Short mmCIF file of C-alpha atoms in Angstrom, two decimals:
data_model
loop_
_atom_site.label_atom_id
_atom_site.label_comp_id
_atom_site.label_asym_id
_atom_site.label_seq_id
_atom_site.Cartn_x
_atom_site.Cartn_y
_atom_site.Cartn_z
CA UNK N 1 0.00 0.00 0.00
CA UNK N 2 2.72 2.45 1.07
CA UNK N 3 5.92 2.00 -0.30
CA UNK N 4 8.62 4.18 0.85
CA UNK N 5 12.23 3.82 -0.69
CA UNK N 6 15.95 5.38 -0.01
CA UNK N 7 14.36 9.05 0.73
CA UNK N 8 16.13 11.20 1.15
CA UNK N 9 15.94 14.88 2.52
CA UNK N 10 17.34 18.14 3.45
CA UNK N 11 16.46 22.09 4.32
CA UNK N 12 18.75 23.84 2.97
CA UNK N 13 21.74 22.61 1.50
CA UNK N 14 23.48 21.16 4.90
CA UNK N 15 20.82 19.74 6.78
CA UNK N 16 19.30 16.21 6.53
CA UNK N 17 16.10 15.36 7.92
CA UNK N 18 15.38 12.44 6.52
CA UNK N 19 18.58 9.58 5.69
CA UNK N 20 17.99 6.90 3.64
CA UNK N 21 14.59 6.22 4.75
CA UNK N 22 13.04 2.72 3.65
CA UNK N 23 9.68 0.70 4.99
CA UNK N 24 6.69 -0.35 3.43
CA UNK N 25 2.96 -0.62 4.98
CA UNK N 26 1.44 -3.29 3.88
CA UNK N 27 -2.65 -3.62 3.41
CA UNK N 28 -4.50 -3.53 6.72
CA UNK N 29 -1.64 -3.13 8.72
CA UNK N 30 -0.67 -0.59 11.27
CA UNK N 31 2.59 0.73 11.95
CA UNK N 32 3.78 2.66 14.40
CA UNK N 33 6.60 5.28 14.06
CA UNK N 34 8.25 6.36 17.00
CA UNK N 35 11.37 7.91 18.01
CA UNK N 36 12.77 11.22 19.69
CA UNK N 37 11.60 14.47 18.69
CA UNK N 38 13.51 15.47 15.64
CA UNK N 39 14.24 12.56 14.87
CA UNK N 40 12.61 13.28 11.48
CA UNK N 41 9.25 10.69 11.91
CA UNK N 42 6.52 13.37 11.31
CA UNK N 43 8.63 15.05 8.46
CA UNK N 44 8.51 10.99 7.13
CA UNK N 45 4.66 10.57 7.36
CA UNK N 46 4.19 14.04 5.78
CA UNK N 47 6.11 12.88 2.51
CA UNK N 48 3.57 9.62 2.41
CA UNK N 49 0.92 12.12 0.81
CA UNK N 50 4.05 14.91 -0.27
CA UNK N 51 2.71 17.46 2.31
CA UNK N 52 6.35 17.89 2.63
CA UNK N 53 8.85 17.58 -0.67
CA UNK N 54 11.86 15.40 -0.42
CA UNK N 55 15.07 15.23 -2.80
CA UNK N 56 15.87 11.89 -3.58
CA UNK N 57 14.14 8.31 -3.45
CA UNK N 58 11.02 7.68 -4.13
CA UNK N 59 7.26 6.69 -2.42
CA UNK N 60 4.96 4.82 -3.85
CA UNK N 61 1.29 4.97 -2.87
CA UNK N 62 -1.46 2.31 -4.20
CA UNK N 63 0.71 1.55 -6.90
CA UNK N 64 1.11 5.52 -7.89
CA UNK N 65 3.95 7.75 -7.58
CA UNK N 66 3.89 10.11 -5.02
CA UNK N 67 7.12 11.94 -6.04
CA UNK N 68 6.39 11.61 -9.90
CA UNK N 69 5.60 15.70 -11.26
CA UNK N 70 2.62 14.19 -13.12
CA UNK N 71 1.09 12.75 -10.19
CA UNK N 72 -1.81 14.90 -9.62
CA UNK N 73 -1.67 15.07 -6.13
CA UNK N 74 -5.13 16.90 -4.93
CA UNK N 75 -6.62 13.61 -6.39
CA UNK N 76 -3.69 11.52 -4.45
CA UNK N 77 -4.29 12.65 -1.01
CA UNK N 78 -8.46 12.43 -1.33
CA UNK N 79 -7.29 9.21 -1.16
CA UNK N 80 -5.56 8.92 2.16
CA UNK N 81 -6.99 10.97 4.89
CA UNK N 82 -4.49 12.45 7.58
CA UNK N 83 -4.58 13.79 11.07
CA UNK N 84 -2.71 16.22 12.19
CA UNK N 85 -1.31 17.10 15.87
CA UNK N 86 -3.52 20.42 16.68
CA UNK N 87 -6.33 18.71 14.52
CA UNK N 88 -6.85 21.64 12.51
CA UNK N 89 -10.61 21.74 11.81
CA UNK N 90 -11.50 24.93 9.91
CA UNK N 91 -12.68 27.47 12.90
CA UNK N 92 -15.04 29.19 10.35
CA UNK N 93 -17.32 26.10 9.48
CA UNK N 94 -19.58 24.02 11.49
CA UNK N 95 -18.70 20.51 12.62
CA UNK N 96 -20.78 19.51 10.38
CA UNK N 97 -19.68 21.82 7.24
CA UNK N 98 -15.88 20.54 8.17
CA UNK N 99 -16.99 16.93 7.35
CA UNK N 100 -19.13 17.92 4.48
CA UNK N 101 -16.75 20.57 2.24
CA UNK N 102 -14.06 18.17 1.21
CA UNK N 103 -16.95 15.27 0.33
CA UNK N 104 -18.84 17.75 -1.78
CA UNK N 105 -15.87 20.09 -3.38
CA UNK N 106 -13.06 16.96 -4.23
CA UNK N 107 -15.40 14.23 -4.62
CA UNK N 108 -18.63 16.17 -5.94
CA UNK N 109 -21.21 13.69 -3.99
CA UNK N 110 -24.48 16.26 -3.84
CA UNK N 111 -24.91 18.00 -0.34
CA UNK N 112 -27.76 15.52 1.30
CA UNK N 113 -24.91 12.55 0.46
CA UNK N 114 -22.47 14.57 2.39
CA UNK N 115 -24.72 15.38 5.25
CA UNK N 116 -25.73 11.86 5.59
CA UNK N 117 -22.16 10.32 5.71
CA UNK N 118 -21.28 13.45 7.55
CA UNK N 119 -23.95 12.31 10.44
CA UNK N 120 -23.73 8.71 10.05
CA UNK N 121 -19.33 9.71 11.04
CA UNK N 122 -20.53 12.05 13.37
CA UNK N 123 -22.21 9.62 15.57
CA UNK N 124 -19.70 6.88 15.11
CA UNK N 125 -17.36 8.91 16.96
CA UNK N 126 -20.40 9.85 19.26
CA UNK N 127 -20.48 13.53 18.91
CA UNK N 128 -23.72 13.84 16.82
CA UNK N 129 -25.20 16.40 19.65
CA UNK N 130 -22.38 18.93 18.71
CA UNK N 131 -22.88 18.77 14.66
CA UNK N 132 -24.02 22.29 14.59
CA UNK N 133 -21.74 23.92 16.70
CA UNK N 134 -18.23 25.87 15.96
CA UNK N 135 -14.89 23.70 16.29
CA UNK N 136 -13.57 25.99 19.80
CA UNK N 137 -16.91 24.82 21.24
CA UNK N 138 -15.54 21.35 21.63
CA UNK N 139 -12.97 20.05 23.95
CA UNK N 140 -9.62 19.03 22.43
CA UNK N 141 -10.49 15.34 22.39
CA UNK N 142 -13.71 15.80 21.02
CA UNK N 143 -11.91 18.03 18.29
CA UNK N 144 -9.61 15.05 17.37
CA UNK N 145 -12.28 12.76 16.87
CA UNK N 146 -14.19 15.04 14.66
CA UNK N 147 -10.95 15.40 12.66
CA UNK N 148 -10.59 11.51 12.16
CA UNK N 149 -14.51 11.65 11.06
CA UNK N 150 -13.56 14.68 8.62
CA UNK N 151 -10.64 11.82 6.84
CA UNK N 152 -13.09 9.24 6.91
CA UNK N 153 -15.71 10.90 5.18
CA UNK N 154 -13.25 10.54 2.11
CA UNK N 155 -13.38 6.76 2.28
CA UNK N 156 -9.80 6.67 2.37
CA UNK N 157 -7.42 3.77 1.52
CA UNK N 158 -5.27 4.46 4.38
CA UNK N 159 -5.18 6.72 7.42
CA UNK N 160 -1.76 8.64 8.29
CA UNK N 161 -1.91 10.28 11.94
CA UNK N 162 0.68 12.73 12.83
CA UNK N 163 0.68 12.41 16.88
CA UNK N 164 -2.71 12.73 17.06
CA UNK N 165 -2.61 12.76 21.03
CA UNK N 166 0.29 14.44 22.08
CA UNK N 167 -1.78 18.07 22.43
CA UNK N 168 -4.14 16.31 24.59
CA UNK N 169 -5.09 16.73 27.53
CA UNK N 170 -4.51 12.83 29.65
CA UNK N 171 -7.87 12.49 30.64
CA UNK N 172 -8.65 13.18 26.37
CA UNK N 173 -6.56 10.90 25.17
CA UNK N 174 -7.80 7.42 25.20
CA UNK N 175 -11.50 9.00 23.99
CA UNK N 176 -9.22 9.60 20.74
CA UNK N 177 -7.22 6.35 21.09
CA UNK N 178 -10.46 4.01 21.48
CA UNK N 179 -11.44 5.37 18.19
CA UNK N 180 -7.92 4.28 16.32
CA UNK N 181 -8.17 1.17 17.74
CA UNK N 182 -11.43 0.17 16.45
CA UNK N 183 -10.10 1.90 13.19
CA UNK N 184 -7.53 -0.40 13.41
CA UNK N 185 -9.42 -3.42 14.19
CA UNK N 186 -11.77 -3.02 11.14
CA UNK N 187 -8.53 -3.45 9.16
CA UNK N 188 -7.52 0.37 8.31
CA UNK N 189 -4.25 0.37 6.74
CA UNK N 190 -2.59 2.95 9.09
CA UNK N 191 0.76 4.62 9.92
CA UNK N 192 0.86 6.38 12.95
CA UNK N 193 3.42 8.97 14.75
CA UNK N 194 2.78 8.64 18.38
CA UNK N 195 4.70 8.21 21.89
CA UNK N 196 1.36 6.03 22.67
CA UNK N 197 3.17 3.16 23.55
CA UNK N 198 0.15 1.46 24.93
CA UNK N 199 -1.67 1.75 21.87
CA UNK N 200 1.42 0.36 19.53
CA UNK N 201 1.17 -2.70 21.79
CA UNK N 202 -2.21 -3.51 21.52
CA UNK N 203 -2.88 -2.60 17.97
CA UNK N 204 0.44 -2.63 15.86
CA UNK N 205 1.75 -4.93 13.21
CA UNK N 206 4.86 -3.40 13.35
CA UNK N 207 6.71 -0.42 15.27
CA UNK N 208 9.54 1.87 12.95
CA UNK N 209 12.06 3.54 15.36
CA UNK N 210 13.44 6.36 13.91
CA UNK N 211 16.82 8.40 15.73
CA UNK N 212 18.01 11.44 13.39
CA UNK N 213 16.15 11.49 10.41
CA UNK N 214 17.09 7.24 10.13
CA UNK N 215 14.98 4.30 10.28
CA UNK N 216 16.80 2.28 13.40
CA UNK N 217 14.69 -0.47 14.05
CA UNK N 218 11.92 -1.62 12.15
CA UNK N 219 10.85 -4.56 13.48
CA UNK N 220 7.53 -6.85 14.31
CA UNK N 221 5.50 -5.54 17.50
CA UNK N 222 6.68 -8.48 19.80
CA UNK N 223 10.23 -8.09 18.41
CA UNK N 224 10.28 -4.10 19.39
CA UNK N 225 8.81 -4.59 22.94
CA UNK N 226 10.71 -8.16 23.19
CA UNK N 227 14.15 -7.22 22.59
CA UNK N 228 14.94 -4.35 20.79
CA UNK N 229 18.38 -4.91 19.08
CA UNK N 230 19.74 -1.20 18.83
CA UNK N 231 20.71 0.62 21.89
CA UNK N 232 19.37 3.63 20.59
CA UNK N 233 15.75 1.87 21.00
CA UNK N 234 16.18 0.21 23.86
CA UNK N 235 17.38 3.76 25.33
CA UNK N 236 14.41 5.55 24.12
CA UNK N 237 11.56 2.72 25.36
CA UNK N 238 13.58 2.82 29.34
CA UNK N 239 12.56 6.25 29.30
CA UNK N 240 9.18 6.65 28.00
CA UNK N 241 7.83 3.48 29.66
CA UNK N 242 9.79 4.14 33.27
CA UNK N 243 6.98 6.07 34.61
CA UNK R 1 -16.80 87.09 17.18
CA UNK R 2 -20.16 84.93 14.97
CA UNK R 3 -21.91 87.82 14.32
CA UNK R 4 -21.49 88.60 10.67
CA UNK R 5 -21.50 84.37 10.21
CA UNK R 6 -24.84 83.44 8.65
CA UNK R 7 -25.68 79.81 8.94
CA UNK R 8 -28.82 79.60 6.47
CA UNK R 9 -26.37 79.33 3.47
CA UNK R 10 -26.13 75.52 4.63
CA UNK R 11 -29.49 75.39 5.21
CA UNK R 12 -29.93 76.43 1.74
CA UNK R 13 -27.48 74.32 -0.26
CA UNK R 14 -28.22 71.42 1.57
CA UNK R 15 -29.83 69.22 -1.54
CA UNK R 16 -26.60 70.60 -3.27
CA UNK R 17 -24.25 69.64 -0.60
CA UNK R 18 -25.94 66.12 -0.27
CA UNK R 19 -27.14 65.03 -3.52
CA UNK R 20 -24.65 66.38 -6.14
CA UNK R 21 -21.57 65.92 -3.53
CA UNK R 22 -21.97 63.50 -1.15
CA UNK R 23 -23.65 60.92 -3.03
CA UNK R 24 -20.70 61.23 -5.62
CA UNK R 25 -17.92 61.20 -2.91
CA UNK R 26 -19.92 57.69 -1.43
CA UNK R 27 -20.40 56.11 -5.00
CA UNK R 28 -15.62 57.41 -5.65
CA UNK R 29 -15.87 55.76 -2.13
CA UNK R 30 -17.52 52.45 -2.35
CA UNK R 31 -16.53 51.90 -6.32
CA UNK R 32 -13.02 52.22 -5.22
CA UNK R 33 -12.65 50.37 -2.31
CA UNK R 34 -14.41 47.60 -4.15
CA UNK R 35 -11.84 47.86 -6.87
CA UNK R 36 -9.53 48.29 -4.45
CA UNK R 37 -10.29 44.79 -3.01
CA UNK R 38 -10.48 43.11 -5.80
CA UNK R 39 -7.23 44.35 -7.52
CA UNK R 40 -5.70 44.10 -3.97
CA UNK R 41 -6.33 40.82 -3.14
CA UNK R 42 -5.23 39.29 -7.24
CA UNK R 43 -1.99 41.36 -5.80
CA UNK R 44 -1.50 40.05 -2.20
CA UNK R 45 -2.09 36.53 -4.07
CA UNK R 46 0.68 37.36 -6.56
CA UNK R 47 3.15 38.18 -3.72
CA UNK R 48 2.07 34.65 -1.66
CA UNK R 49 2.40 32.85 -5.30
CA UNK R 50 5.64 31.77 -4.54
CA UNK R 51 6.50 32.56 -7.99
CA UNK R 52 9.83 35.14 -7.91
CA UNK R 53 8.77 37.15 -10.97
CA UNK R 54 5.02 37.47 -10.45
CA UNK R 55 6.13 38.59 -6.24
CA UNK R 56 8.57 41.25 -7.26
CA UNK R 57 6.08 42.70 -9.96
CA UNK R 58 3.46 43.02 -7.43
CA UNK R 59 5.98 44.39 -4.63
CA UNK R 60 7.50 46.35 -7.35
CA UNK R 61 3.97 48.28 -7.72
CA UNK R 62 2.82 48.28 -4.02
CA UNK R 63 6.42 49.77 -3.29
CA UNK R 64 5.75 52.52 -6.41
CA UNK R 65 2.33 53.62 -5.59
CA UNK R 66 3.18 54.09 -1.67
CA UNK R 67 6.37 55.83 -2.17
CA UNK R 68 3.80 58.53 -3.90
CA UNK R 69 1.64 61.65 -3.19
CA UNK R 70 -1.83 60.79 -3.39
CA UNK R 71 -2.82 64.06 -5.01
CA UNK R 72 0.65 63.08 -7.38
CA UNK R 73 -1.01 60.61 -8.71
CA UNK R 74 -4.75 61.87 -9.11
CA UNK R 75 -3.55 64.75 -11.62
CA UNK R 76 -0.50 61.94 -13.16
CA UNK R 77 -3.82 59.64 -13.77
CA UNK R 78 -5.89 62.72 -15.17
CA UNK R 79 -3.73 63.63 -18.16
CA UNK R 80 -1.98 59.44 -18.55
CA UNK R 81 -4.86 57.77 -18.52
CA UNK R 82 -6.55 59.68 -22.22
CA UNK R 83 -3.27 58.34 -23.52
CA UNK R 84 -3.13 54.95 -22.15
CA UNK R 85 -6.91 54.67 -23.72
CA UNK R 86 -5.64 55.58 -27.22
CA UNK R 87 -2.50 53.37 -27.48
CA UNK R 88 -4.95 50.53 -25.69
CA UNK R 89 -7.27 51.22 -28.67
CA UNK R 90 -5.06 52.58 -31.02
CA UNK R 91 -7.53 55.98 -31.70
CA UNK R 92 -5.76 58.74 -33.54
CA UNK R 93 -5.79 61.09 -30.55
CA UNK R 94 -5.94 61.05 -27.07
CA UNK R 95 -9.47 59.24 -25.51
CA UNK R 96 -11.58 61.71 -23.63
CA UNK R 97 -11.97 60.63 -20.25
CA UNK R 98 -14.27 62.27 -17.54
CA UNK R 99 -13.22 63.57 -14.48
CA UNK R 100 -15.12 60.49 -12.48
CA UNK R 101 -13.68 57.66 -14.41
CA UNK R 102 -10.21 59.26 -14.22
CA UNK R 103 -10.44 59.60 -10.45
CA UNK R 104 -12.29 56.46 -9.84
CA UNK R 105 -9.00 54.32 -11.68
CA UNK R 106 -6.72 56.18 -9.82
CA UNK R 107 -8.06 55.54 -6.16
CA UNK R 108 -8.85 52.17 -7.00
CA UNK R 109 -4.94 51.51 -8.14
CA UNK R 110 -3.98 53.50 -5.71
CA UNK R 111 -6.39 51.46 -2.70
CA UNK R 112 -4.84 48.59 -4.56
CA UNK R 113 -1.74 49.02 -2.89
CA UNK R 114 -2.58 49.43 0.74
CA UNK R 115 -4.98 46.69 0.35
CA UNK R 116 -3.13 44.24 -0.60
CA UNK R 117 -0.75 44.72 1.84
CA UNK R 118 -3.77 44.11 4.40
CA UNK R 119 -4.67 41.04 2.73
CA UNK R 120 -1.31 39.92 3.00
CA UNK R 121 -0.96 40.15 6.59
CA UNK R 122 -4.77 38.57 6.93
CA UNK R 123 -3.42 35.73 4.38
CA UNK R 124 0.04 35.02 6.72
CA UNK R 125 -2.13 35.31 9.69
CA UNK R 126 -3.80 31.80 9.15
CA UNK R 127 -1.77 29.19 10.21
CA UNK R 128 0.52 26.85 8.01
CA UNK R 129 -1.76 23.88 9.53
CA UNK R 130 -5.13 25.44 7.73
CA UNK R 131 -3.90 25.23 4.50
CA UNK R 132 -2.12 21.66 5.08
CA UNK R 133 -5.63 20.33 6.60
CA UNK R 134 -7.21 21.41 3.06
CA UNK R 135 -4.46 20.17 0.92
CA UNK R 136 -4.61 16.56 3.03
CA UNK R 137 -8.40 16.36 2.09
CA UNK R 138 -7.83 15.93 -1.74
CA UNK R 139 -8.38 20.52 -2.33
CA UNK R 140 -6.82 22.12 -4.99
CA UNK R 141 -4.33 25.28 -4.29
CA UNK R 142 -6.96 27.78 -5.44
CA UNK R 143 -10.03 25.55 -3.68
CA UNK R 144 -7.97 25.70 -0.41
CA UNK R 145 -7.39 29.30 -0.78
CA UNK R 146 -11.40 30.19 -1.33
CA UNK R 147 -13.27 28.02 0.62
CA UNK R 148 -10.30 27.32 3.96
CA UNK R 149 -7.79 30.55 4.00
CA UNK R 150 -9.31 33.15 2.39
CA UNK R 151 -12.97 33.24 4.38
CA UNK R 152 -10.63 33.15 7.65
CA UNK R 153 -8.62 35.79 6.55
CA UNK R 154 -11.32 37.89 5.72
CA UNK R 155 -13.12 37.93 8.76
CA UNK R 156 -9.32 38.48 10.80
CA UNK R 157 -8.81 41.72 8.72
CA UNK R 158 -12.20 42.96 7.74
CA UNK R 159 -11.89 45.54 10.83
CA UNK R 160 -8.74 46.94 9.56
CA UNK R 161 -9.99 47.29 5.64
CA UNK R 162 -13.25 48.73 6.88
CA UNK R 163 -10.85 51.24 8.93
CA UNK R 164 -9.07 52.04 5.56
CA UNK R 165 -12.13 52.40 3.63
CA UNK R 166 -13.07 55.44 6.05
CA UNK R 167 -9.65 56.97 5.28
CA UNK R 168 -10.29 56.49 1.52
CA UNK R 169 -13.63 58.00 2.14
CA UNK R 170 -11.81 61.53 4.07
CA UNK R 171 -8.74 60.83 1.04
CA UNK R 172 -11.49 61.32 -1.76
CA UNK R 173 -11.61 64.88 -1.42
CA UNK R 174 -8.78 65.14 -3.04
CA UNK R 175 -10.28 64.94 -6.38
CA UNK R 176 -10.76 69.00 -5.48
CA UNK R 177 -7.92 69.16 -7.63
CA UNK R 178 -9.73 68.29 -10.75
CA UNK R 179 -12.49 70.53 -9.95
CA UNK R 180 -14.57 68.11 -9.43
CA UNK R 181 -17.87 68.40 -7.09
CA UNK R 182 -17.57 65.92 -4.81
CA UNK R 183 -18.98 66.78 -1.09
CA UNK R 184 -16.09 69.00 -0.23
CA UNK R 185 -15.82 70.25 -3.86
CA UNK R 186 -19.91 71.24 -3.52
CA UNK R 187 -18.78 72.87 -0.55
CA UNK R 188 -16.00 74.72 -1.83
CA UNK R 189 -18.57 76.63 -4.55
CA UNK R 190 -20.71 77.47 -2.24
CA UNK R 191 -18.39 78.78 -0.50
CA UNK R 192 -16.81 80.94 -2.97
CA UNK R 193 -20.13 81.57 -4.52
CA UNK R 194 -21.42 83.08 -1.58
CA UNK R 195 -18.44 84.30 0.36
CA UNK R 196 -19.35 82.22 3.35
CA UNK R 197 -16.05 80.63 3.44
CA UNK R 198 -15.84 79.68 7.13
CA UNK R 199 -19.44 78.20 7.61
CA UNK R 200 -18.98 76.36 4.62
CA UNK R 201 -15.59 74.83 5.49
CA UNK R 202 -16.71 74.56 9.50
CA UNK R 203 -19.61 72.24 8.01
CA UNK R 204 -17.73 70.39 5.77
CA UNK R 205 -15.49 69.68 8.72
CA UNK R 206 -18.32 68.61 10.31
CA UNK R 207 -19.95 66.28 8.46
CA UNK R 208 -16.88 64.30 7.45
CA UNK R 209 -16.24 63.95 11.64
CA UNK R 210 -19.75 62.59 12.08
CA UNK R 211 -19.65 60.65 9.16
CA UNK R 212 -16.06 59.06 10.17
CA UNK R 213 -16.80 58.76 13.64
CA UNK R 214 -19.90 56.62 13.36
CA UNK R 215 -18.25 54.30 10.94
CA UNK R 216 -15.50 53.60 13.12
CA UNK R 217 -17.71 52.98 16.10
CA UNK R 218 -19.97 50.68 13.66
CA UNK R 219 -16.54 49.06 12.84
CA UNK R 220 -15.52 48.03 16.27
CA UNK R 221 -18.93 46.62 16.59
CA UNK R 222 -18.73 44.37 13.68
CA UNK R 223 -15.30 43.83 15.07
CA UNK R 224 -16.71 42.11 18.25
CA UNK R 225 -19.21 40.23 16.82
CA UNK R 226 -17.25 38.63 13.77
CA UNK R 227 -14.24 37.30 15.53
CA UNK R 228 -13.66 34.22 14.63
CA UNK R 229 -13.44 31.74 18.31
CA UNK R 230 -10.09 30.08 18.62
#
């Protein structure tokens, strides 16, 4: 499904984010990408639907090329939805209007199809009370889960998630998490940047650790939590799973 | 020290005053800032383009028409602008322009300028993450830009366009210098018509204060109620 090969990238002409990076995703399976910050894993995820540009290498998505100049991206990312770390609904437009916009403008289904997928979303992630109300009337976890509705409403192939939890509040995160997992569970092909170590053990195929813009482990689940073979890794999961 | 001041004169030229010049300094007003915002927001767009030659064109002009005298520019525009029509149309000799059209291009190339610098702060004020969010869900560049930045944008720096519209409204009296009637040039007749300069000019004064004064406080009404909830 996601096929990402030797990329490659800098800013500027000196610094490299991104070194050699190489994984693939297959089909209904969930990877997690973890790692430091800076370590160059949410630059990595943005390049999966060329939100960010990179150099060199080369990702393939569903068989097209991300990095090709003819790909016509708009169409490309309908196709995989994405959610983002400060969830970025659009503050102007209702709940409901941020589910419906993309439907109706890049896929052209009339307004009433929209509005029905838009509801029948809505109250899958239980906040069908709130559909007419402004995106700073809802709590930060609520938010998120109306921005995993808004990429769902595209149908997409696959779901990227860019640390969807980390600018939660604790008590908001698993309300977002519960959704992934049954995401996950219904066999969403998903790659997902989080520190949510809990959820990459009870959910993931596989777990990517990345250290300075390189891939250092990518290994299955049990392997990862098991016995991680770098040091780097086995540094990085002491610390976040001391406390 | 009012004695020998005699009030009626107003009183008198009112429909003059009102429905010769006001109405035409509203309709300069609201023509320009409308062409104002439309030419000013195709130029805020060129200097966000990304493209080098299209951004230095447009922040070649804004740069020109601000380093410039307003009043400069009203007369420049008054005797280009019949030549610019006949090399546009290729006439013989120069195309007659009135006094209204002449002005109108000028303030709304001139408005051009200052809003689009507006629009550019409105456009940088959105967050990288809106337009991201939009291009993630499948929009186009231009889709993203209607339907995601621009709306936001607008609403952020209506206030402050609405606050520039009043100064264009006080700025269009400037078109005095073309003898043309608008409120102040009404006023200005009247005044030398009758030799009631100082009542004349005192209600002049006095009606652009009132007139300014309640649009501003209308604008920081708006203001409250518009603003977008973060």
């Amino acid at each position: 499904m996601i096929e990402i090969s030797h990329v490659n990238k800098w800013y500027g002409p000196s610094f490299q984010v991104l070194k050699d990076c190489t994984t693939r995703v297959a089909k209904g399976e969930v990877v997690v990408v973890c790692g430091p910050s800076g370590s160059g894993k949410s630059t990595l995820i943005k390049c999966v639907n060329a939100l960010e540009p990179f150099q060199e290498g080369q990702i393939i998505l569903d068989g097209i090329k991300v990095n090709d100049p003819k790909t016509d991206l708009p169409k490309l990312r309908a196709r995989v939805g994405m959610v983002f770390q400060h969830f970025e609904l659009f503050p102007h437009l209702r709940i409901i209007e941020n589910l419906c916009l993309a439907q109706e403008k890049v896929l052209g289904r009339s307004h009433d199809e929209a509005m029905a997928k838009g509801q029948k979303l809505l109250e899958r992630v239980g906040l069908t009370v709130h559909a007419n109300k402004y995106p700073a009337e809802l709590s930060g976890g609520q938010q998120q889960r109306v921005a995993i509705a808004r990429a769902l409403a595209m149908d997409p192939i696959a779901m990227l998630f860019d640390e969807p939890t980390s600018a939660l509040d604790p008590e908001m995160i698993s309300e977002v998490l519960d959704v992934m997992v049954d995401l996950a569970h219904e066999g969403m092909t998903m790659m997902v940047v989080t520190h949510e170590m809990g959820f990459a053990s009870k959910v993931a195929h596989r777990v990517i650790f990345m250290d300075k813009g390189e891939i250092v482990e990518d290994a299955l689940k049990t392997d990862f939590f098991g016995s991680p073979r770098s040091e780097r890794a086995q540094k990085f999961l002491s610390k976040i799973l001391s406390h | 020290m009012f004695d020998n001041l005699d009030f009626d004169v107003i009183r008198r030229s009112l429909p003059y005053l009102f429905l010769d010049g006001m109405s035409f300094t509203l309709m300069l007003t609201g023509l320009s800032a409308l062409g104002g915002l439309v030419f000013g927001t195709l130029i805020a767009l060129m200097r966000l383009s990304g493209y080098k030659l299209l951004g230095s064109i447009a922040g070649l002009y804004v740069d020109f028409m601000r380093s410039l005298p307003l009043v400069l520019v009203i007369f420049w525009f008054y005797f280009l602008v019949p030549y610019i029509g006949q090399w546009l149309t290729g006439a013989s000799r120069p195309i007659r322009v009135g006094a209204f059209t002449s002005s109108l291009v000028t303030f709304i190339m001139f408005e051009a300028a200052y809003f689009s610098e507006i629009m550019r702060a409105g456009i940088q004020s959105i967050s990288k993450g809106q337009p991201a969010a939009a291009s993630a869900l499948g929009l186009t560049y231009s889709q993203s830009m209607r339907y995601i930045v621009l709306p936001q944008a607008f609403r952020n720096m209506l206030p402050v366009l609405l606050t520039q519209t009043i100064v264009l409204f006080q700025d269009t009296s400037l078109v005095y210098v073309l003898s043309i009637p608008d409120f102040l040039g009404a006023a200005s007749k009247v005044a030398q018509r009758d030799g009631r300069l100082v009542e004349m000019y005192l209600f002049a004064a006095a009606v652009y204060f009132v007139i300014s004064c309640v649009a501003s406080y209308g604008v920081r009404r708006l203001q409250a109620r518009i603003a977008i909830v973060r």
